Coordinates of C-alpha atoms and ligand atoms in Angstrom, one line a residue:
M1 CA 98.5 18.0 -59.8
E2 CA 100.4 17.9 -56.6
I3 CA 97.4 19.0 -54.4
L4 CA 95.3 16.2 -55.8
A5 CA 98.0 13.7 -54.9
C6 CA 98.0 15.0 -51.3
L7 CA 94.2 14.8 -51.2
E8 CA 94.0 11.3 -52.7
K9 CA 96.5 10.0 -50.1
S10 CA 94.4 11.6 -47.4
F11 CA 91.1 10.1 -48.7
V12 CA 92.7 6.6 -48.6
Q13 CA 94.0 7.1 -45.1
I14 CA 90.7 8.5 -43.8
S15 CA 88.8 5.7 -45.5
D16 CA 91.0 3.1 -43.8
L17 CA 90.5 4.8 -40.5
I18 CA 86.7 4.6 -40.8
R19 CA 86.7 1.0 -42.1
K20 CA 88.9 -0.2 -39.2
T21 CA 86.9 1.7 -36.5
N22 CA 84.4 -0.1 -34.3
S23 CA 81.4 2.1 -34.8
V24 CA 80.0 1.1 -31.4
N25 CA 82.8 3.3 -29.9
L26 CA 80.7 6.3 -30.9
G27 CA 83.5 7.8 -33.0
N28 CA 86.2 7.7 -30.3
L29 CA 89.3 5.7 -31.0
V30 CA 92.9 5.3 -30.1
D31 CA 95.3 7.3 -32.2
T32 CA 97.8 4.8 -33.4
H33 CA 99.9 7.6 -35.0
N34 CA 100.5 9.1 -31.6
A35 CA 103.9 8.1 -30.1
S36 CA 102.4 7.1 -26.8
G37 CA 99.7 5.1 -28.5
D38 CA 97.2 5.9 -25.8
D39 CA 95.8 9.2 -26.8
V40 CA 92.0 9.0 -27.4
K41 CA 90.8 11.3 -30.1
T42 CA 87.5 11.6 -32.0
I43 CA 87.6 10.4 -35.6
D44 CA 87.0 13.9 -36.8
V45 CA 90.2 15.1 -35.1
M46 CA 92.2 12.2 -36.5
S47 CA 90.8 12.9 -40.0
N48 CA 91.8 16.5 -39.6
D49 CA 95.3 15.5 -38.6
I50 CA 95.6 13.4 -41.7
M51 CA 94.5 16.2 -44.0
K52 CA 96.7 18.8 -42.3
D53 CA 99.7 16.6 -42.2
N54 CA 99.5 15.8 -45.9
L55 CA 98.5 19.2 -47.2
S56 CA 100.9 21.3 -45.1
K57 CA 103.7 19.5 -47.1
C58 CA 102.3 20.6 -50.4
A59 CA 104.4 23.5 -51.8
L60 CA 101.4 25.0 -53.6
I61 CA 99.4 25.7 -50.4
R62 CA 99.9 28.9 -48.5
T63 CA 97.1 28.6 -46.0
I64 CA 94.8 25.9 -44.6
G65 CA 91.3 26.4 -43.2
S66 CA 89.6 23.4 -41.5
E67 CA 86.3 22.7 -39.8
E68 CA 88.3 21.4 -36.9
E69 CA 90.5 24.5 -36.4
D70 CA 89.7 27.8 -34.8
E71 CA 91.9 29.8 -37.1
F72 CA 93.5 29.6 -40.5
Y73 CA 96.9 27.8 -40.5
S74 CA 99.9 29.2 -42.5
T75 CA 102.2 26.7 -44.1
K76 CA 105.9 27.3 -44.6
F77 CA 105.2 28.1 -48.3
T78 CA 104.4 31.8 -47.7
D79 CA 104.4 32.7 -51.4
A80 CA 102.3 29.7 -52.6
P81 CA 99.2 30.6 -54.7
Y82 CA 96.5 28.7 -52.9
L83 CA 94.3 28.5 -49.8
I84 CA 92.6 25.1 -49.1
C85 CA 89.6 24.8 -46.9
Y86 CA 88.0 21.5 -45.9
D87 CA 85.7 19.6 -43.6
P88 CA 87.7 16.5 -42.9
L89 CA 84.8 14.4 -41.9
D90 CA 81.4 15.8 -42.7
G91 CA 78.3 14.0 -41.2
S92 CA 80.4 12.5 -38.4
S93 CA 77.4 12.5 -36.1
N94 CA 76.3 9.6 -38.3
I95 CA 79.5 7.6 -37.9
D96 CA 78.1 5.4 -35.0
V97 CA 75.4 4.1 -37.2
N98 CA 77.6 3.4 -40.2
I99 CA 76.0 6.0 -42.5
T100 CA 78.0 7.6 -45.3
T101 CA 80.3 10.4 -44.3
G102 CA 82.8 12.4 -46.4
T103 CA 85.6 14.9 -46.8
I104 CA 84.7 18.2 -48.6
F105 CA 87.3 20.7 -49.9
S106 CA 87.8 23.8 -52.0
V107 CA 91.1 25.3 -53.3
Y108 CA 91.1 29.1 -53.6
E109 CA 93.6 31.2 -55.6
Y110 CA 94.8 34.5 -54.0
D111 CA 94.5 37.5 -56.2
A112 CA 97.3 40.1 -56.9
N113 CA 96.5 41.8 -53.5
N114 CA 96.6 38.5 -51.6
K115 CA 92.9 38.5 -51.2
I116 CA 90.0 36.1 -52.1
A117 CA 86.8 37.9 -53.1
D118 CA 84.2 35.1 -53.1
G119 CA 83.5 31.6 -54.4
H120 CA 84.5 32.5 -57.9
S121 CA 88.2 32.3 -56.7
I122 CA 87.8 28.5 -56.4
V123 CA 90.0 26.7 -58.9
M124 CA 89.2 23.2 -57.8
S125 CA 86.7 21.6 -55.4
G126 CA 85.3 18.2 -54.6
Y127 CA 84.4 15.6 -52.0
C128 CA 85.2 12.1 -51.1
L129 CA 82.5 9.7 -49.9
Y130 CA 83.2 7.0 -47.3
G131 CA 80.2 4.8 -48.0
G132 CA 79.7 1.3 -49.4
A133 CA 82.6 2.3 -51.7
T134 CA 85.2 5.1 -51.4
Q135 CA 84.4 7.5 -54.2
Y136 CA 85.4 11.1 -55.0
V137 CA 84.0 13.8 -57.2
L138 CA 86.2 16.5 -58.6
A139 CA 85.2 19.8 -60.1
Y140 CA 88.2 21.2 -62.1
N141 CA 88.8 22.8 -65.5
N142 CA 85.0 23.2 -66.2
K143 CA 84.1 19.5 -65.8
I144 CA 83.2 17.0 -63.1
S145 CA 85.2 13.8 -62.8
F146 CA 84.0 10.9 -60.7
Y147 CA 86.4 8.2 -59.3
Q148 CA 86.2 5.0 -57.2
Y149 CA 89.0 3.6 -55.0
S150 CA 90.2 0.1 -55.9
A151 CA 91.8 -1.5 -52.8
E152 CA 93.2 -4.2 -55.1
D153 CA 95.6 -1.9 -57.0
G154 CA 95.6 1.0 -54.5
L155 CA 94.4 3.5 -57.1
F156 CA 91.4 5.7 -57.8
Q157 CA 89.7 4.6 -61.1
L158 CA 87.7 6.9 -63.3
L159 CA 84.0 6.2 -63.4
N160 CA 82.8 9.2 -65.3
D161 CA 84.9 12.0 -67.0
N162 CA 82.1 14.5 -67.6
L163 CA 79.3 14.2 -65.1
K164 CA 76.3 16.4 -65.8
M165 CA 73.1 16.9 -63.7
K166 CA 69.6 16.2 -64.9
E167 CA 67.5 19.3 -65.7
K168 CA 64.8 17.9 -63.3
G169 CA 64.7 15.3 -60.5
A170 CA 62.0 13.6 -58.4
I171 CA 63.4 13.9 -54.9
Y172 CA 63.4 16.8 -52.4
S173 CA 65.8 16.8 -49.4
L174 CA 65.3 19.0 -46.4
N175 CA 65.1 18.4 -42.6
E176 CA 61.3 18.9 -42.5
S177 CA 61.3 18.7 -38.7
N178 CA 62.5 22.3 -38.8
K179 CA 59.6 23.5 -41.1
K180 CA 57.7 25.4 -38.4
A181 CA 60.9 27.3 -37.5
W182 CA 62.1 28.2 -41.1
T183 CA 62.5 31.9 -41.5
D184 CA 61.8 31.8 -45.3
A185 CA 58.2 30.7 -46.0
R186 CA 59.1 29.8 -49.6
F187 CA 60.4 26.5 -48.5
N188 CA 57.1 25.5 -46.9
Q189 CA 55.2 26.4 -50.1
L190 CA 57.8 24.6 -52.3
I191 CA 57.4 21.4 -50.3
E192 CA 53.6 21.5 -51.0
T193 CA 54.3 21.9 -54.7
F194 CA 56.8 19.0 -54.7
I195 CA 54.2 16.8 -53.0
E196 CA 51.5 17.8 -55.6
Q197 CA 54.0 17.0 -58.3
K198 CA 54.6 13.5 -56.8
Y199 CA 58.1 14.0 -55.6
T200 CA 59.4 11.8 -52.9
T201 CA 61.7 12.8 -50.0
R202 CA 65.1 11.7 -48.6
W203 CA 67.1 13.0 -45.7
V204 CA 70.3 11.3 -44.7
G205 CA 71.5 14.2 -42.5
S206 CA 75.0 14.0 -43.9
L207 CA 75.6 16.8 -46.4
V208 CA 78.0 14.8 -48.5
A209 CA 75.5 12.0 -48.9
D210 CA 72.4 14.2 -49.5
A211 CA 74.2 16.6 -51.9
H212 CA 75.8 13.6 -53.8
R213 CA 72.4 12.0 -54.3
T214 CA 71.1 15.3 -55.6
L215 CA 74.0 15.7 -58.0
I216 CA 73.6 12.2 -59.4
K217 CA 69.8 11.9 -59.5
G218 CA 68.8 15.6 -59.8
G219 CA 66.2 17.3 -57.6
F220 CA 66.4 19.7 -54.7
F221 CA 68.5 19.9 -51.5
A222 CA 68.3 22.7 -49.0
Y223 CA 69.3 23.7 -45.5
P224 CA 67.3 26.9 -44.8
G225 CA 67.8 29.3 -41.9
N226 CA 65.5 28.7 -38.9
R227 CA 64.7 30.6 -35.7
K228 CA 67.4 28.6 -33.8
D229 CA 70.1 28.6 -36.5
T230 CA 69.3 31.8 -38.4
E231 CA 71.9 31.1 -41.1
G232 CA 71.2 27.3 -41.1
K233 CA 73.9 24.8 -40.3
I234 CA 76.0 24.6 -43.4
R235 CA 79.4 26.4 -43.3
L236 CA 80.3 28.6 -46.2
L237 CA 84.1 28.1 -46.7
Y238 CA 84.3 24.3 -46.6
E239 CA 80.8 23.1 -47.3
A240 CA 78.6 25.6 -49.2
Y241 CA 81.2 27.1 -51.6
P242 CA 82.7 23.7 -52.6
F243 CA 79.2 22.2 -53.3
A244 CA 78.1 25.4 -55.2
H245 CA 81.2 25.2 -57.4
I246 CA 80.6 21.5 -58.0
F247 CA 76.9 22.0 -58.9
H248 CA 77.6 24.9 -61.2
H249 CA 80.2 22.8 -63.0
A250 CA 77.7 20.0 -63.4
G251 CA 75.0 22.3 -64.9
G252 CA 73.0 22.7 -61.6
V253 CA 72.3 25.7 -59.4
S254 CA 73.2 27.0 -56.0
S255 CA 71.6 29.7 -53.9
N256 CA 71.6 31.2 -50.5
G257 CA 67.9 32.3 -51.1
V258 CA 69.0 35.6 -52.7
C259 CA 72.0 34.9 -55.0
S260 CA 74.3 32.2 -56.1
I261 CA 76.4 30.9 -53.2
L262 CA 79.5 31.7 -55.3
D263 CA 78.6 35.4 -55.2
V264 CA 78.5 35.5 -51.4
P265 CA 81.5 37.6 -50.3
F266 CA 84.4 35.7 -48.7
P267 CA 83.6 35.6 -45.0
A268 CA 85.5 37.4 -42.2
K269 CA 85.0 34.4 -39.9
I270 CA 86.3 30.9 -40.8
H271 CA 83.2 29.1 -39.6
Q272 CA 80.5 31.4 -41.1
K273 CA 77.3 29.6 -41.9
T274 CA 74.9 30.2 -44.8
P275 CA 71.4 29.1 -45.9
I276 CA 71.9 26.8 -48.9
V277 CA 70.0 25.4 -51.9
L278 CA 71.6 23.0 -54.3
C279 CA 69.4 21.7 -57.1
S280 CA 68.6 21.1 -60.8
K281 CA 67.4 23.9 -63.0
Y282 CA 63.7 22.9 -63.0
E283 CA 63.5 22.9 -59.2
H284 CA 65.4 26.3 -59.0
D285 CA 62.8 27.8 -61.3
L286 CA 60.0 26.5 -59.0
F287 CA 61.9 28.0 -56.0
V288 CA 62.2 31.4 -57.8
N289 CA 58.5 31.4 -58.6
M290 CA 57.7 30.7 -54.9
S291 CA 59.5 33.9 -54.1
M292 CA 57.2 35.8 -56.4
Q293 CA 54.1 34.5 -54.5
V294 CA 55.4 35.5 -51.1
Ligands
FDP30 P1 76.5 17.1 -38.7 O1 75.3 17.6 -37.9 O2 76.6 15.6 -38.6 O3 77.8 17.8 -38.5 O4 77.3 20.3 -41.5 C1 76.6 19.7 -40.5 C2 75.7 18.6 -40.8 O5 76.0 17.4 -40.2 C3 75.5 18.3 -42.3 O6 76.4 17.3 -42.8 C4 74.1 17.8 -42.4 O7 73.5 18.1 -43.7 C5 73.4 18.6 -41.3 O8 74.4 19.0 -40.4 C6 72.4 17.8 -40.6 O9 71.5 18.6 -40.0 P2 70.3 18.1 -39.0 O10 70.9 17.8 -37.7 O11 69.3 19.2 -39.0 O12 69.8 16.8 -39.7

């Protein structure tokens, strides 16, 4: 698929950028693509330039939405069928300590009225992890494929052609330092239940890494709303919808606390946030039962 080729090219370029960056520079580096060669940009902005440059040449893409842009960008392919939204470098506040970051994306198909209703309009989504290895997960055609980049032959090699989530995990993942400020008390009760059931906790603070671990090992990930960030921190278009699409493809569950993330109407604003839960079925049942006790 042409879009996938553009994405894979971008993943390799962003991965190279990260691996060549001195992390002590706190994510600032010289843009070697710039003609003058002396333009200092953050690594997020350079990753966005890579994605935008590659994807704007793809004849299937009409519109691009990015975490790094204030508005949607229209390509020259005005009759093309798809919108693509992405976060070029999620978790970049971790880049200075060499923690896993990643690119998250979703491809949305316009309907006959040139509209997108909600997350059910996604035809393909995924993410690339820039960690110990460069790996990407793709949700397409009702299955999840998992690839790893091989620098030796310059190709992504298939690791798993039909990845499925466990029905139950043993890890919960939330930023518990916010727990006194959460606006939905079910999360506080749920944590107590997890501890009683001998779960352990993990919080990387990089959505791609925390969500990837939850996908692979099962369990519970959430970023609830709190008094400071009433809708949480996770952005709907290029973080929550893609991961919801991926989790549903893998047999897992997504929620904004009320409904599936995929049922949330397409936002009016490009950077709209949403509370988010991504989890296995067992943990979702626990969460739903908490709601009955409140
Ligand atoms: P970041 O602050 O690095 O941009 O989407 C934003 C995000 O990262 C997610 O990747 C991550 O899950 C979350 O914010 C981390 O939030 P905390 O600062 O509360 O840990």
